[in-house]
CSV table of C-alpha atoms in Angstrom, one decimal:
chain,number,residue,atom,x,y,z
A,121,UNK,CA,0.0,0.0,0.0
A,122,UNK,CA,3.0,2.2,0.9
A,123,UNK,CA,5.1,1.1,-2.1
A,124,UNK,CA,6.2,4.4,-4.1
A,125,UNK,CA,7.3,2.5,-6.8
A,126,UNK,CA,3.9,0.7,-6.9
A,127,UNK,CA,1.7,4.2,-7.1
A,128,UNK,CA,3.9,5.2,-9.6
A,129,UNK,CA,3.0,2.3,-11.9
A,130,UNK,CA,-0.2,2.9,-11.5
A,131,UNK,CA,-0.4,6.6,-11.7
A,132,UNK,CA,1.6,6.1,-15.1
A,133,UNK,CA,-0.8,3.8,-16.4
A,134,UNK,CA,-3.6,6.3,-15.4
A,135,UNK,CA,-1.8,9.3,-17.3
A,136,UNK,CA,-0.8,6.7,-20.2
A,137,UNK,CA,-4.6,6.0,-20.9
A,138,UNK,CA,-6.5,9.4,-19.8
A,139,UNK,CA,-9.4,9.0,-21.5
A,140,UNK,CA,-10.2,5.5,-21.2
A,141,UNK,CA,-9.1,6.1,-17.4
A,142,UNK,CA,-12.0,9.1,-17.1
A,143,UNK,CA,-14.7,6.9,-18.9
A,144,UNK,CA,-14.2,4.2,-16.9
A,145,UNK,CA,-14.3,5.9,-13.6
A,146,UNK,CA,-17.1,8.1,-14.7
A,147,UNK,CA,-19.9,4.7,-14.5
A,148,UNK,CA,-18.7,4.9,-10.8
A,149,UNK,CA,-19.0,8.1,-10.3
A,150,UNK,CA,-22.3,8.5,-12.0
A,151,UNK,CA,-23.7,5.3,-9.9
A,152,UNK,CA,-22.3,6.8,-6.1
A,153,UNK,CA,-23.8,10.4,-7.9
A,154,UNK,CA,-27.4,9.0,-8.3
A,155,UNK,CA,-27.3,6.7,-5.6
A,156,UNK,CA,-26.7,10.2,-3.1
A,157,UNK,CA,-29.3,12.1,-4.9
A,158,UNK,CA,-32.0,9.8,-4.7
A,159,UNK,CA,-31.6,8.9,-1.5
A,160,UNK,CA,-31.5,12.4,-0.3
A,161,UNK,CA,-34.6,13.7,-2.7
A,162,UNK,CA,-36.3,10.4,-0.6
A,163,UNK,CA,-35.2,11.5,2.7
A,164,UNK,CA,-36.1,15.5,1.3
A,165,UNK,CA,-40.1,13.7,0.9
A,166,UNK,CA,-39.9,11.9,4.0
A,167,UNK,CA,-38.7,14.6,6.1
A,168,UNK,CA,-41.3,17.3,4.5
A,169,UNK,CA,-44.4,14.8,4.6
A,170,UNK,CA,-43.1,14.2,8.7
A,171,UNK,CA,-42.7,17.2,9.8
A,172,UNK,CA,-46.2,18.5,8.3
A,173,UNK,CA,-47.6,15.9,10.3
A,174,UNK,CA,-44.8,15.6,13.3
A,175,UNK,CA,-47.2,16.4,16.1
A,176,UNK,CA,-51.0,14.3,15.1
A,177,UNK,CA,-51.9,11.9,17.3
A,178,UNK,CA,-50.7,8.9,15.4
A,179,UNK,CA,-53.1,6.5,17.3
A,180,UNK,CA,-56.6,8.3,16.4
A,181,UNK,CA,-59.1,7.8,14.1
A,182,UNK,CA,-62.2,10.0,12.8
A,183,UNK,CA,-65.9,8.6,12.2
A,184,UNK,CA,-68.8,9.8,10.6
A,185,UNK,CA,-72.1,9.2,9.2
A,186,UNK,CA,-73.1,8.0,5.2
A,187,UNK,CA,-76.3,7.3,4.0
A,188,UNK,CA,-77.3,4.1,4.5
A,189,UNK,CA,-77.0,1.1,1.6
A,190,UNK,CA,-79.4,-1.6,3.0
A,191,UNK,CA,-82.5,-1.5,4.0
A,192,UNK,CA,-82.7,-2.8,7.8
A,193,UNK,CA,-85.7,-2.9,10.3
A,194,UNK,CA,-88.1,-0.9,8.3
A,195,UNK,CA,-86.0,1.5,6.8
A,196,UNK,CA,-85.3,1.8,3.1
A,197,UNK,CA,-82.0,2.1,2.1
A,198,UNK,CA,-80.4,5.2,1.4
A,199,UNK,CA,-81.5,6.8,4.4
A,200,UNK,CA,-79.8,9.7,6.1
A,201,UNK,CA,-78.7,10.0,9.3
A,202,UNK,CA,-76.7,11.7,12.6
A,203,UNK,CA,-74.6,11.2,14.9
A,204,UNK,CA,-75.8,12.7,18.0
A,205,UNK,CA,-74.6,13.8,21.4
A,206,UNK,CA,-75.8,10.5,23.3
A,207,UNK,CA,-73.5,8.8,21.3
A,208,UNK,CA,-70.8,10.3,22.2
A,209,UNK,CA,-71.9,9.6,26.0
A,210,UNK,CA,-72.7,5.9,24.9
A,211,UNK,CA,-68.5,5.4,23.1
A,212,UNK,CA,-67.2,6.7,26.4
A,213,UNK,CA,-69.4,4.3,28.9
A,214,UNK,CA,-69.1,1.4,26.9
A,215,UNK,CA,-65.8,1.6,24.9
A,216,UNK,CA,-62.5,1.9,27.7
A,217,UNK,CA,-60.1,1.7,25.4
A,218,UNK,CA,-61.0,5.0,23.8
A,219,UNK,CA,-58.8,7.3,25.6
A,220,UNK,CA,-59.7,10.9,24.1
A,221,UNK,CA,-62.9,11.3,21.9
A,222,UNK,CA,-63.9,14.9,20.3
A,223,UNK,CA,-67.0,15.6,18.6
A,224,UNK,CA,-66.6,18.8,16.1
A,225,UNK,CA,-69.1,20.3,13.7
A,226,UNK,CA,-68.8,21.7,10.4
A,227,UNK,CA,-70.3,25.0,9.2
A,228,UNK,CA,-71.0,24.2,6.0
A,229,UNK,CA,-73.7,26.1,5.8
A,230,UNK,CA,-72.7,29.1,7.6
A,231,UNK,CA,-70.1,30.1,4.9
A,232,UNK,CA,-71.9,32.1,2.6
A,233,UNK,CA,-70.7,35.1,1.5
A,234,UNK,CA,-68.5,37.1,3.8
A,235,UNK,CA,-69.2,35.2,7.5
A,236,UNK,CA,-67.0,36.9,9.6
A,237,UNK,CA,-67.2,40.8,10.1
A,238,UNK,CA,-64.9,43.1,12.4
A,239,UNK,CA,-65.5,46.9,11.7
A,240,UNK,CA,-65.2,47.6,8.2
A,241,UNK,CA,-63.6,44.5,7.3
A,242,UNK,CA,-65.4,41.1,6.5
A,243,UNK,CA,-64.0,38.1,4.5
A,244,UNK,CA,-65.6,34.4,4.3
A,245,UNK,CA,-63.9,32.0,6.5
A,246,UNK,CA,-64.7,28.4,7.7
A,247,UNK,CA,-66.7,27.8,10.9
A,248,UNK,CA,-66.1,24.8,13.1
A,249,UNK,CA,-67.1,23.4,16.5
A,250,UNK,CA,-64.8,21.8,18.9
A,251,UNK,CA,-64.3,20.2,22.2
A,252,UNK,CA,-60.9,21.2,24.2
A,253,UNK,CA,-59.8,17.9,24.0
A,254,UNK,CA,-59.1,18.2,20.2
A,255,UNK,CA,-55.9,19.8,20.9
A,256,UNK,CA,-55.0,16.3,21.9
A,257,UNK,CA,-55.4,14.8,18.6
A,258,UNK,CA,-54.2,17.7,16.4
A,259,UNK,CA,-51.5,20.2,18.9
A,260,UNK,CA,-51.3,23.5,18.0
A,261,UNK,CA,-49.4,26.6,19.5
A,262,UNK,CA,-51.3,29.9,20.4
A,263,UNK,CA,-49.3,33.0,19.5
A,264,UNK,CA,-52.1,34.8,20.9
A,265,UNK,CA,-54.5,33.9,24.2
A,266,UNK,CA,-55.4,30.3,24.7
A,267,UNK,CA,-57.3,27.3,23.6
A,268,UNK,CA,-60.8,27.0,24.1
A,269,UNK,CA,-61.3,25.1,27.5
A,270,UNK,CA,-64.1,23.4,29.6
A,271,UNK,CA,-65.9,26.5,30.9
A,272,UNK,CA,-66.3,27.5,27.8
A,273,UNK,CA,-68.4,24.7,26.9
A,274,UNK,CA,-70.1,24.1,30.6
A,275,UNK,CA,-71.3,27.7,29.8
A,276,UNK,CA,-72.0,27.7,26.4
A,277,UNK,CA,-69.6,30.7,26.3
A,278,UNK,CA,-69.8,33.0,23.0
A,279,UNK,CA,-65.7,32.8,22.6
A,280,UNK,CA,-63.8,32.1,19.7
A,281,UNK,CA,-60.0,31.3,18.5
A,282,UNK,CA,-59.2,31.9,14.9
A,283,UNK,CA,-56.3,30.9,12.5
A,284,UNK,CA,-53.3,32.8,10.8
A,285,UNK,CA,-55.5,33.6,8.1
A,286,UNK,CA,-58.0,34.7,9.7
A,287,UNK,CA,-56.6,37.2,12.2
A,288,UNK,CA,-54.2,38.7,9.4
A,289,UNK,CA,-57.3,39.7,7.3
A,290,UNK,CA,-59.5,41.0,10.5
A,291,UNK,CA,-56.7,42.1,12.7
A,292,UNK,CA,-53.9,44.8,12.2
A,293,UNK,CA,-50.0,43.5,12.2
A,294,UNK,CA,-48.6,42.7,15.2
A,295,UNK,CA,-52.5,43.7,17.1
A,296,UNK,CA,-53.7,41.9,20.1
A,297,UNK,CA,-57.1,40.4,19.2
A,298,UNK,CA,-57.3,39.2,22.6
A,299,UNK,CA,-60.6,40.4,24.1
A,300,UNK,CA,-62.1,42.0,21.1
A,301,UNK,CA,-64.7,41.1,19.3
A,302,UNK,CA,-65.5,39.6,15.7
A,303,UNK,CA,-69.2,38.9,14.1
A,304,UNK,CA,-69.7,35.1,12.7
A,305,UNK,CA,-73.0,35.3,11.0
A,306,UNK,CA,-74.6,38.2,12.4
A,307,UNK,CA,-73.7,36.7,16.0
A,308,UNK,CA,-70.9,38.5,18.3
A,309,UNK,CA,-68.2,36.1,19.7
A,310,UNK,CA,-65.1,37.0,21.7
A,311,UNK,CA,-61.5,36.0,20.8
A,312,UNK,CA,-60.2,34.4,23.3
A,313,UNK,CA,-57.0,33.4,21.1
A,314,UNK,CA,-55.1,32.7,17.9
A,315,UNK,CA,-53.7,29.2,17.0
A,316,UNK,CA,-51.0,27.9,14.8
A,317,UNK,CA,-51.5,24.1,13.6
A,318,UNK,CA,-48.1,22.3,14.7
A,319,UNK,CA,-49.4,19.5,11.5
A,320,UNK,CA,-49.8,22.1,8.6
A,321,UNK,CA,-50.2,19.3,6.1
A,322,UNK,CA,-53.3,17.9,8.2
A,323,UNK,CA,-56.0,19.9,7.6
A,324,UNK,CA,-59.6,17.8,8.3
A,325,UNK,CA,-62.7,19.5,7.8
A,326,UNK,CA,-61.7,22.9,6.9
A,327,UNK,CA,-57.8,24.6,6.6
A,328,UNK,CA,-57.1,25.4,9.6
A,329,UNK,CA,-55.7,29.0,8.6
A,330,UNK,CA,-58.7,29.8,7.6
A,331,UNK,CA,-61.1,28.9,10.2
A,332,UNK,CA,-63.3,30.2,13.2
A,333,UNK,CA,-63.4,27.9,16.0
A,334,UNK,CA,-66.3,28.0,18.6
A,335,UNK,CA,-66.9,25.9,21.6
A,336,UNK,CA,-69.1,23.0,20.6
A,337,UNK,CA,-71.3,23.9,22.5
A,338,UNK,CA,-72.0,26.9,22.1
A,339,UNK,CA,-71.9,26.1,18.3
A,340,UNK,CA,-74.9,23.7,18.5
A,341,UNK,CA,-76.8,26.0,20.3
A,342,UNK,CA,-76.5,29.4,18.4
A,343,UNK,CA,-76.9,28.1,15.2
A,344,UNK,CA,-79.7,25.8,16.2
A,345,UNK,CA,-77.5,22.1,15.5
A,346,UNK,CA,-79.8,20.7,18.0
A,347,UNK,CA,-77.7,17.4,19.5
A,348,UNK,CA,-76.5,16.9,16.0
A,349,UNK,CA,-72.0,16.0,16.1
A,350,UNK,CA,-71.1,16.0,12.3
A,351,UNK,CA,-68.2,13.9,12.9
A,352,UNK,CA,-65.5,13.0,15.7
A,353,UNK,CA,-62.2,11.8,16.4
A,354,UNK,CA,-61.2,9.7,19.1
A,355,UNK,CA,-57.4,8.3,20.1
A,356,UNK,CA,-56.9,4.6,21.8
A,357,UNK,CA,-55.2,3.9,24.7
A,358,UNK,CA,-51.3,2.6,24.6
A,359,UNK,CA,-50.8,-0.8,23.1
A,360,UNK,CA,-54.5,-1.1,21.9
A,361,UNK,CA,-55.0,-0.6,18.3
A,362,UNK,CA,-57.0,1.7,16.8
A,363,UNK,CA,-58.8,-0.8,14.4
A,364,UNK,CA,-59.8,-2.5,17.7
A,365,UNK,CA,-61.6,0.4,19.0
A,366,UNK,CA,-63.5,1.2,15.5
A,367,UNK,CA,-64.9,-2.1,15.8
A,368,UNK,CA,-66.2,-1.7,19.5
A,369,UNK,CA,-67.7,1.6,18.0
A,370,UNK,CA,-69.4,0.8,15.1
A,371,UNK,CA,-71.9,-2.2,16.9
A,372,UNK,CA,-72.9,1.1,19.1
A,373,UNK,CA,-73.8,3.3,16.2
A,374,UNK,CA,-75.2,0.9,14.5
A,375,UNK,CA,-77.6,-0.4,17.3
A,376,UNK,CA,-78.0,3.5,18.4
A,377,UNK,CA,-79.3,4.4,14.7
A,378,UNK,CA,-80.8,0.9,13.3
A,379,UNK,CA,-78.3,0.3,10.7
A,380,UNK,CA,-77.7,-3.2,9.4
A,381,UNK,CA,-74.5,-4.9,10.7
A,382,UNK,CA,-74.3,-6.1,6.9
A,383,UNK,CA,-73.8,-2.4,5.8
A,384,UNK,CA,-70.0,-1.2,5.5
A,385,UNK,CA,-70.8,1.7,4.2
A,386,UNK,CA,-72.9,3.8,6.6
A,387,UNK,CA,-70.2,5.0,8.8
A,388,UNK,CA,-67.3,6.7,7.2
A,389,UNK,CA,-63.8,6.2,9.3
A,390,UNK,CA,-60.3,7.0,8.9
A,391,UNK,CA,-57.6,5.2,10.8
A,392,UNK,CA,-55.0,7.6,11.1
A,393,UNK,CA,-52.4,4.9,12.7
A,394,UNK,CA,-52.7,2.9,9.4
A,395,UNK,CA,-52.6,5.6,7.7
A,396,UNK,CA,-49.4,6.9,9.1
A,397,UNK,CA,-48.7,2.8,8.6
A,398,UNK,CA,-49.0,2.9,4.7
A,399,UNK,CA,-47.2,5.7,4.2
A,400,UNK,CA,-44.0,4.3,6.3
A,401,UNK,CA,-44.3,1.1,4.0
A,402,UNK,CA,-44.2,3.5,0.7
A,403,UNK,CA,-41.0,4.9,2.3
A,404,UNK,CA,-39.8,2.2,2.5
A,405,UNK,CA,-40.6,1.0,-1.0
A,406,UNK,CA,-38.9,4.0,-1.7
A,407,UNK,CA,-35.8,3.4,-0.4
A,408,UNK,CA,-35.4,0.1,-1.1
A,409,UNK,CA,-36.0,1.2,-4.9
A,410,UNK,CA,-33.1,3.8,-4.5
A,411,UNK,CA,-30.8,1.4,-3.5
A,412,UNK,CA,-31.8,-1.5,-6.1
A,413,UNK,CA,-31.0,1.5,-8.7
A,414,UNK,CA,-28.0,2.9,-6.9
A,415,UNK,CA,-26.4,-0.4,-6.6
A,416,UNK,CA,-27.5,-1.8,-9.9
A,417,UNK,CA,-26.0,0.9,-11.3
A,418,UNK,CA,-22.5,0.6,-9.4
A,419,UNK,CA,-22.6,-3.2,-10.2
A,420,UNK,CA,-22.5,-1.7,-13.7
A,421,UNK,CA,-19.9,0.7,-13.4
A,422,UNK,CA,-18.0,-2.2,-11.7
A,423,UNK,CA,-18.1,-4.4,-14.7
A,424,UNK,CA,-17.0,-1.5,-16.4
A,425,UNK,CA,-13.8,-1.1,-14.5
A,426,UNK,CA,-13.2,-5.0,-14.7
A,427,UNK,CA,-13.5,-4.8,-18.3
A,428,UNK,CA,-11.3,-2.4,-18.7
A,429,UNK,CA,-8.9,-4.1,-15.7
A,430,UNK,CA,-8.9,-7.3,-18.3
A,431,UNK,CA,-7.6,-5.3,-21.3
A,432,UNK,CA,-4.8,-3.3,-19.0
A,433,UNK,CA,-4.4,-7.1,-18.1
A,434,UNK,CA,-3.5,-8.1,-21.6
A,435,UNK,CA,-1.6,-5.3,-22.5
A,436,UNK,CA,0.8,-5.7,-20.0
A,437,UNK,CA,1.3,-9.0,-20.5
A,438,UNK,CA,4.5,-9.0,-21.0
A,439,UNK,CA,5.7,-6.8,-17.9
A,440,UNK,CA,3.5,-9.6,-16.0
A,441,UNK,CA,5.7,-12.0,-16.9
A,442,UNK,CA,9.0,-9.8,-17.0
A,443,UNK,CA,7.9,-10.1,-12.9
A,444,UNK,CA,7.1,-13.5,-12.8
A,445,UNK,CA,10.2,-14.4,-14.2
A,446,UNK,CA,12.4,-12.2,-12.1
A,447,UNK,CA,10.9,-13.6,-9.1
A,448,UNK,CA,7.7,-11.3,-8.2
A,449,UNK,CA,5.5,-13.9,-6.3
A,450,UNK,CA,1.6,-14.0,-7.0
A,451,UNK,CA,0.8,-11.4,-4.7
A,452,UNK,CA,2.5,-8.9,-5.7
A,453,UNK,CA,1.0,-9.4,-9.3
A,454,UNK,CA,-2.3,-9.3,-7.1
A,455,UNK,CA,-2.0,-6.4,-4.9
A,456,UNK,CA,-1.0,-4.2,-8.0
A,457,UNK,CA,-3.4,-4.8,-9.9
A,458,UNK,CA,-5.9,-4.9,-6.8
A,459,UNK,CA,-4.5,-1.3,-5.4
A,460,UNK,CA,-5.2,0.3,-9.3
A,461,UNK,CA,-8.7,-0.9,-9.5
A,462,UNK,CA,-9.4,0.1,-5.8
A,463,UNK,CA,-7.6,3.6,-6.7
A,464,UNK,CA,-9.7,4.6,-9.6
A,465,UNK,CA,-13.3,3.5,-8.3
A,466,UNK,CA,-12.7,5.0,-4.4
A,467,UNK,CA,-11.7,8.6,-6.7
A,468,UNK,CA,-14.0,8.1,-8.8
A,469,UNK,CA,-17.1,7.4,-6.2
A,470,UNK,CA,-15.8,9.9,-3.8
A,471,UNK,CA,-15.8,12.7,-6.2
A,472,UNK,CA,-19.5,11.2,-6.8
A,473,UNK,CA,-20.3,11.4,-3.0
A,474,UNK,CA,-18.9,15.3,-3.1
A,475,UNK,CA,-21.0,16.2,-6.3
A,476,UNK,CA,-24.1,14.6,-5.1
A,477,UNK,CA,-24.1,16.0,-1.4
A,478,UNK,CA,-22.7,19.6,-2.7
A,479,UNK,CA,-26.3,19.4,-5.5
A,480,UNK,CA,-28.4,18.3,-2.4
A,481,UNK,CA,-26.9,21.3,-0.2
A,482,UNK,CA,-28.2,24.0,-2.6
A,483,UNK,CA,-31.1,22.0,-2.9
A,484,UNK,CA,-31.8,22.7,0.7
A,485,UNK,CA,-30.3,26.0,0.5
A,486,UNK,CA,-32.9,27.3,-2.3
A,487,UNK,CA,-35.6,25.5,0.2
A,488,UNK,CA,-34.8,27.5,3.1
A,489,UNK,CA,-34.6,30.6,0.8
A,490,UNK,CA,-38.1,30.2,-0.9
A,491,UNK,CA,-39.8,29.4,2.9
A,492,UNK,CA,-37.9,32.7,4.3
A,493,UNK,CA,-39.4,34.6,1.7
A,494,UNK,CA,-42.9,33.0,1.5
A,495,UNK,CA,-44.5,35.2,4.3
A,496,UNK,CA,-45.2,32.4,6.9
A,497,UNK,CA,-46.5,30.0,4.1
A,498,UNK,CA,-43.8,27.6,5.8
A,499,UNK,CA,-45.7,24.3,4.7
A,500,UNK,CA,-43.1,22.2,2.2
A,501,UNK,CA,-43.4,18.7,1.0
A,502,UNK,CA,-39.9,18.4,0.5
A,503,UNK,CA,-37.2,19.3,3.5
A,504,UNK,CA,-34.1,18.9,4.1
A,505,UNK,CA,-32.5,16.5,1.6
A,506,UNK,CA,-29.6,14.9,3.2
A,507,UNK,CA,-27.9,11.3,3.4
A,508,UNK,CA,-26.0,11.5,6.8
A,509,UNK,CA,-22.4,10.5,7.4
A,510,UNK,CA,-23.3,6.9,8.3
A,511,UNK,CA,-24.8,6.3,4.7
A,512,UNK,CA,-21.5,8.4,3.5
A,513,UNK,CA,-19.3,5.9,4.8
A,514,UNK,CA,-21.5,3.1,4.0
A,515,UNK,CA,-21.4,4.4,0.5
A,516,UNK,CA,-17.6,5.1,0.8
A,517,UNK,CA,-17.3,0.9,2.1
A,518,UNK,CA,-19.1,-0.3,-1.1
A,519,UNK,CA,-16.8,1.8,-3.4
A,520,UNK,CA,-13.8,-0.2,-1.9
A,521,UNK,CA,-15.6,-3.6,-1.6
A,522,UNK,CA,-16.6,-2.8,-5.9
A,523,UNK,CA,-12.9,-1.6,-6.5
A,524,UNK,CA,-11.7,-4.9,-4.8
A,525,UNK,CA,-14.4,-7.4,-6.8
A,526,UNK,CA,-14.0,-5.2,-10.2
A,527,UNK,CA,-10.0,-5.9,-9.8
A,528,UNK,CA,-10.0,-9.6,-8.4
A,529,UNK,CA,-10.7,-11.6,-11.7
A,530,UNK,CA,-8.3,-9.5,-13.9
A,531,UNK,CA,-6.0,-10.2,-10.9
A,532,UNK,CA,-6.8,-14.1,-11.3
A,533,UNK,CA,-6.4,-13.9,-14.7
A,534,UNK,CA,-2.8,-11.9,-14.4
A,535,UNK,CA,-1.3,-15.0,-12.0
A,536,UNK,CA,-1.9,-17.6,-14.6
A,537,UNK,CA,-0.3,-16.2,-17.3
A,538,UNK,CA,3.2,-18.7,-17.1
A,539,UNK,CA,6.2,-16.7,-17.3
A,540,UNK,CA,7.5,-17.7,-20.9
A,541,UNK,CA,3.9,-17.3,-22.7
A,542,UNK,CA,4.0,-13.5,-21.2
A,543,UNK,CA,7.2,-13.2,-22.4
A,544,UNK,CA,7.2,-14.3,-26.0
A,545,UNK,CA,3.5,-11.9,-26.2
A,546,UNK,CA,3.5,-9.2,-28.4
């Protein structure tokens, strides 16, 4: 390894055969190059999806109600129908493995025209009911005053906390809205706070930027909901699943609301756990289709190098057995020709490993320039593309363990030339 006569051989043979040395080194080099890139443009999607979503509750679910599809007990099919506050009472009696449940509803119909009035300025904006015990499913941080809590449900209170959106369009730059009042169709409600979603990329029912929350409460009973709950979401206790709790729910709902067990498709869900579940399985499809690529292309630029090993091989024939006769043992022929091929693909894939990493760091850099400049529209599918120094080095390992392999048969080859056939080639 330390033989300066050795290095010079080899860097002569390099400088001998420039451009056959610079094709052959550029298969590794393009293989280590797309094998960094697409492995950080993966971790880029994985990081931006994640962190969109960093803080949901990954063990929650949401349920709703669909018309019915069979007829059952009387009823035709097709029938419509609610889920209601006893309901709610009946999940948490009868279901203990439901740890948080949240009933919300949905405005739909109170967003016509421009809603939301404060002073001369009015804009339409989404209106929603909650429970306090949302935050537990979806986190959020208040910039401004607090959540909505359980006295402002117990009295019904006429409160309200309001997103980005919504207090940059009613409220003056840098203003306290805390205390004052807004008008949500032609009703006067307090702000009590201003929220920021910590799960930007989650946005259920309504975006969250753009809506009014009220109490629940106080929702059903100023816009006459009676005990009608559009839809909620519940979270299971540690180590039970959330499947498991869906199908302790549903027999209540359905006995609650006469719906056939034999009907699927009368209570919407979404399992956010096997949700979160599918998408780690894509990732890892993903990845494991980066490194079938990655690799299948360095296997290629590795037959490319022990091509072109064979034909240095064969051209130095002669010197091979000028060695062999003079006495150089097997492994010296071995080691030479093992140290060249381990030379060129080690440059050749480190200069890839450089390239690739410098291409994903002004990747990132133009990512953290666009989101500094997009006026606290911070949500990205793609952050933070990076490969981290134990897949550098695991990289850097493969490039030595492909030199060696690419140089080994040429090497093979080299020791059985005899002596006196090398030395009467031409």
């Amino acid at each position: 390894m330390f033989d300066r006569d050795r290095w010079q051989e080899i860097f002569n043979a390099i400088k001998k055969n420039k451009l056959r040395s610079v094709l052959t080194a550029f298969g590794v080099f393009w293989a280590i190059f797309m094998l960094i890139v697409m492995t950080g443009s993966g971790n880029g999607l994985k990081n931006g999806i994640t962190e969109g979503v960093k803080d949901f509750a990954t063990n929650s679910a949401f349920v709703w109600s669909e018309n019915t599809t069979v007829a059952f007990e009387g009823f035709k099919r097709g029938r419509h129908w609610m889920i209601t506050n006893d309901d709610i009472v009946a999940i948490k009696d009868q279901v203990p493995e439901v740890e948080v449940i949240s009933p919300r509803l949905n405005g739909w119909n109170l967003r016509s025209g421009e809603n939301v009035v404060r002073g001369k300025r009015s804009a339409a904006f989404n209106v929603m009911g909650d429970y306090p015990t949302y935050k537990k499913i979806d986190p959020c941080t208040m910039p401004y005053g607090r959540y909505i809590n359980d006295e402002d449900i117990r009295l019904k209170r006429k409160v309200c906390i309001i997103g980005e959106k919504v207090y940059e369009i009613m409220f003056d730059k840098d203003e306290d809205p805390v205390g004052k009042y807004i008008r949500v169709n032609g009703v006067y409600f307090m702000v009590v706070g201003v929220f920021k979603s910590n799960n930007p990329q989650i946005n259920i029912g309504s975006n969250k930027k753009e809506t009014v929350y009220l109490p629940f409460t106080s929702m059903q009973q100023t816009f006459n909901y009676g005990d009608q709950v559009h839809y909620f979401g519940f979270t299971a206790k540690k180590g039970v699943k959330v499947s498991q709790v869906i199908d302790k729910i549903t027999p209540i709902l359905q006995k609650n609301h006469k719906i056939s067990p034999e009907d699927p498709d009368a209570i919407g869900k979404v399992d956010i756990e096997n949700q979160i579940q599918t998408m780690f399985y894509i990732f890892l499809g993903i990845d494991i289709l980066i490194w079938v690529v990655g690799i299948g292309t360095l296997i290629a630029g590795a037959v490319g190098i022990s091509n072109i090993m064979l034909i240095i091989v064969k051209e130095r024939t002669k010197e091979i057995g000028i060695q062999r006769a003079i006495g150089a043992r097997p492994a010296v022929i071995i080691g030479q020709l093992l140290t060249e091929s381990v030379f060129l693909t080690t440059i050749a894939g480190f200069i890839g490993l450089a390239f690739g990493t410098f291409i994903l760091y002004l990747v990132d850099a133009g990512i953290d320039a666009s989101r500094a400049a997009a006026t606290g529209e911070e949500e990205t599918f793609f952050l933070n593309p990076e490969i981290g120094l134990p897949l550098a080095l695991a990289a850097l390992a493969m490039l030595i363990v492909v030199g060696f392999i690419a140089g080994l048969i040429p090497a093979m080859k080299a020791i059985k030339i005899k002596p006196i056939e090398a030395l009467r080639h031409e």
